[in-house]
Short mmCIF file of C-alpha atoms in Angstrom, two decimals:
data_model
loop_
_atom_site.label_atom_id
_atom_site.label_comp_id
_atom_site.label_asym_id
_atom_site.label_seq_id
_atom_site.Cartn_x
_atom_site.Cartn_y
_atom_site.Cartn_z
CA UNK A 1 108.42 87.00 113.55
CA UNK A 2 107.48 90.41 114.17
CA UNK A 3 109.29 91.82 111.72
CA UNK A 4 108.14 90.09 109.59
CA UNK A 5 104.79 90.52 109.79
CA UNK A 6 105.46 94.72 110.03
CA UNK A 7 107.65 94.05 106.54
CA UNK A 8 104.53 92.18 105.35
CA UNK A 9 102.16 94.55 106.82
CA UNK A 10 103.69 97.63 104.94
CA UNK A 11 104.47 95.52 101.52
CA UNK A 12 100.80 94.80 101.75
CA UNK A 13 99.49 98.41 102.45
CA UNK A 14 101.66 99.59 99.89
CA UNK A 15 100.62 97.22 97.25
CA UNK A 16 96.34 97.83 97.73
CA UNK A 17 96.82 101.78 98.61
CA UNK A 18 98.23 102.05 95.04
CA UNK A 19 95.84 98.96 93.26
CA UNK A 20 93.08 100.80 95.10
CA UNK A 21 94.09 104.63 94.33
CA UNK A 22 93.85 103.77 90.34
CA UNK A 23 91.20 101.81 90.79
CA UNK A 24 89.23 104.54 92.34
CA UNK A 25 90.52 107.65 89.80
CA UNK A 26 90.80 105.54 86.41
CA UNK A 27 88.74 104.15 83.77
CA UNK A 28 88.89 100.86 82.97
CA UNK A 29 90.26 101.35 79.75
CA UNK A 30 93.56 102.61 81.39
CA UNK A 31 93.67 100.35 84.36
CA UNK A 32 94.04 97.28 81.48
CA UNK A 33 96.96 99.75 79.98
CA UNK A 34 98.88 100.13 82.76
CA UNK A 35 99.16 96.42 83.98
CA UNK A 36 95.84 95.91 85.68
CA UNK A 37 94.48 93.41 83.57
CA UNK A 38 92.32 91.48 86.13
CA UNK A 39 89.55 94.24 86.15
CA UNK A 40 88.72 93.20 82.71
CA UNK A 41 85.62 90.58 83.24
CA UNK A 42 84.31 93.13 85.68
CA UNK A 43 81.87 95.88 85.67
CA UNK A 44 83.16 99.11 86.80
CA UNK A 45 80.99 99.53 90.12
CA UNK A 46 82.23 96.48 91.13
CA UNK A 47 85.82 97.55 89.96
CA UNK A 48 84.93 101.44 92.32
CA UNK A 49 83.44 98.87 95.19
CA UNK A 50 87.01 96.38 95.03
CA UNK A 51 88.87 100.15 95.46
CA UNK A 52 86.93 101.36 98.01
CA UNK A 53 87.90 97.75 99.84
CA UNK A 54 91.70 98.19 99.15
CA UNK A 55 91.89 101.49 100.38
CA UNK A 56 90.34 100.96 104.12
CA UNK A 57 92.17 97.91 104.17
CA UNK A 58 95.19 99.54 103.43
CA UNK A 59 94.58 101.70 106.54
CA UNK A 60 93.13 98.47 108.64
CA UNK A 61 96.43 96.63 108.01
CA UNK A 62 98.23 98.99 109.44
CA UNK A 63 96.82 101.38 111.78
CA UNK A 64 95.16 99.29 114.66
CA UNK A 65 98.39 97.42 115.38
CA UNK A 66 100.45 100.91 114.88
CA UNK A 67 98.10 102.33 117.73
CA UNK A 68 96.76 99.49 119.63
CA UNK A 69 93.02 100.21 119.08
CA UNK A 70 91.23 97.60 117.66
CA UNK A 71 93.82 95.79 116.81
CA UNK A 72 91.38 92.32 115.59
CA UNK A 73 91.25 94.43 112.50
CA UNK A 74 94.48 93.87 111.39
CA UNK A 75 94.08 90.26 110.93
CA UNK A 76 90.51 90.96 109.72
CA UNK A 77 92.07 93.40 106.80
CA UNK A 78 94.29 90.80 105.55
CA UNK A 79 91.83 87.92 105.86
CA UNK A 80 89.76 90.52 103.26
CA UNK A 81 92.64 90.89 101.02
CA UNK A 82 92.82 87.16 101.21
CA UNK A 83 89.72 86.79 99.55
CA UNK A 84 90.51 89.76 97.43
CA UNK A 85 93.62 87.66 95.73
CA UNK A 86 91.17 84.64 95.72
CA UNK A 87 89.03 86.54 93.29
CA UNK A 88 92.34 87.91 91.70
CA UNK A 89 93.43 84.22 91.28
CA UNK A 90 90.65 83.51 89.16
CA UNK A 91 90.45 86.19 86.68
CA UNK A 92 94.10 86.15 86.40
CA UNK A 93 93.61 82.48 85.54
CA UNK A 94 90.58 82.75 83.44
CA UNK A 95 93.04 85.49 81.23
CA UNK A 96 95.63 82.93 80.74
CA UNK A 97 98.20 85.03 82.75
CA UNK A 98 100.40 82.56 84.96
CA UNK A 99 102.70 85.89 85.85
CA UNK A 100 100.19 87.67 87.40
CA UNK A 101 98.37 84.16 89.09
CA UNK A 102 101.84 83.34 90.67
CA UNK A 103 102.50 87.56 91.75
CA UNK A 104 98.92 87.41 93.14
CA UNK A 105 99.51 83.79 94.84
CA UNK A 106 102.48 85.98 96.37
CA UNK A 107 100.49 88.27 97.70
CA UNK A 108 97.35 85.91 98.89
CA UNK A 109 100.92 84.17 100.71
CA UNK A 110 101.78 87.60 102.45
CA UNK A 111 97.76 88.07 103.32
CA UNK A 112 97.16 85.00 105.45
CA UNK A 113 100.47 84.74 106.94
CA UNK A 114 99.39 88.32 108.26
CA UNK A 115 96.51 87.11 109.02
CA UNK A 116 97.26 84.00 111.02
CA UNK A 117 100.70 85.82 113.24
CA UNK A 118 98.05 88.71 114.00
CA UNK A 119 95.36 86.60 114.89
CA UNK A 120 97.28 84.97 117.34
CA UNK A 121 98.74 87.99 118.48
CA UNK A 122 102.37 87.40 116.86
#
């Protein structure tokens, strides 16, 4: 089960380190060209704010279970990128795009199973 939680962990990190790098650097304009179409009913702070999110929790899924310091934020980073998907889910949905509802059910999947084994210390 470890493993694959660490498998999950990095997939996870990955996955928001790069949503949340173009977030942060790009206009909104080009996130919709390049695939990120569920930015498109929001305003850009909020779009800047969701990036910010992604990126620390990018670092909080990893790091405090890499060193052993503070390791309740792991699960705590992955319960945020829970709701993150939740959110995802729904504008996703409200586009009419059942691809990117079922990648981002994936990843809401990967995010509370990460949450749960870390929680209870898996």
């Amino acid at each position: 089960m470890n493993a694959l939680l660490w498998t999950l962990q990095i997939a996870l990190a990955t996955v928001f380190a790069g949503s949340g790098l173009a977030k942060i650097s790009q206009p909104k304009e080009r996130l919709i060209a390049i695939g990120q179409t569920g930015v498109t009913p929001f305003p850009l702070p909020v779009i800047r704010f969701t990036a910010f999110c992604e990126l620390l929790g990018a670092i909080g899924i990893l790091l405090p279970w890499l060193t052993g310091v503070g390791r309740f934020l792991t699960p705590l980073a992955a319960g945020g990128f829970a709701i993150v998907m939740v959110g995802a889910i729904g504008s996703h949905a409200h586009l009419r795009e059942p691809r990117n509802v079922a990648l981002t059910v994936a990843i809401l999947v990967a995010s509370v199973t990460v949450a749960v084994g870390r929680a209870v210390g898996l």
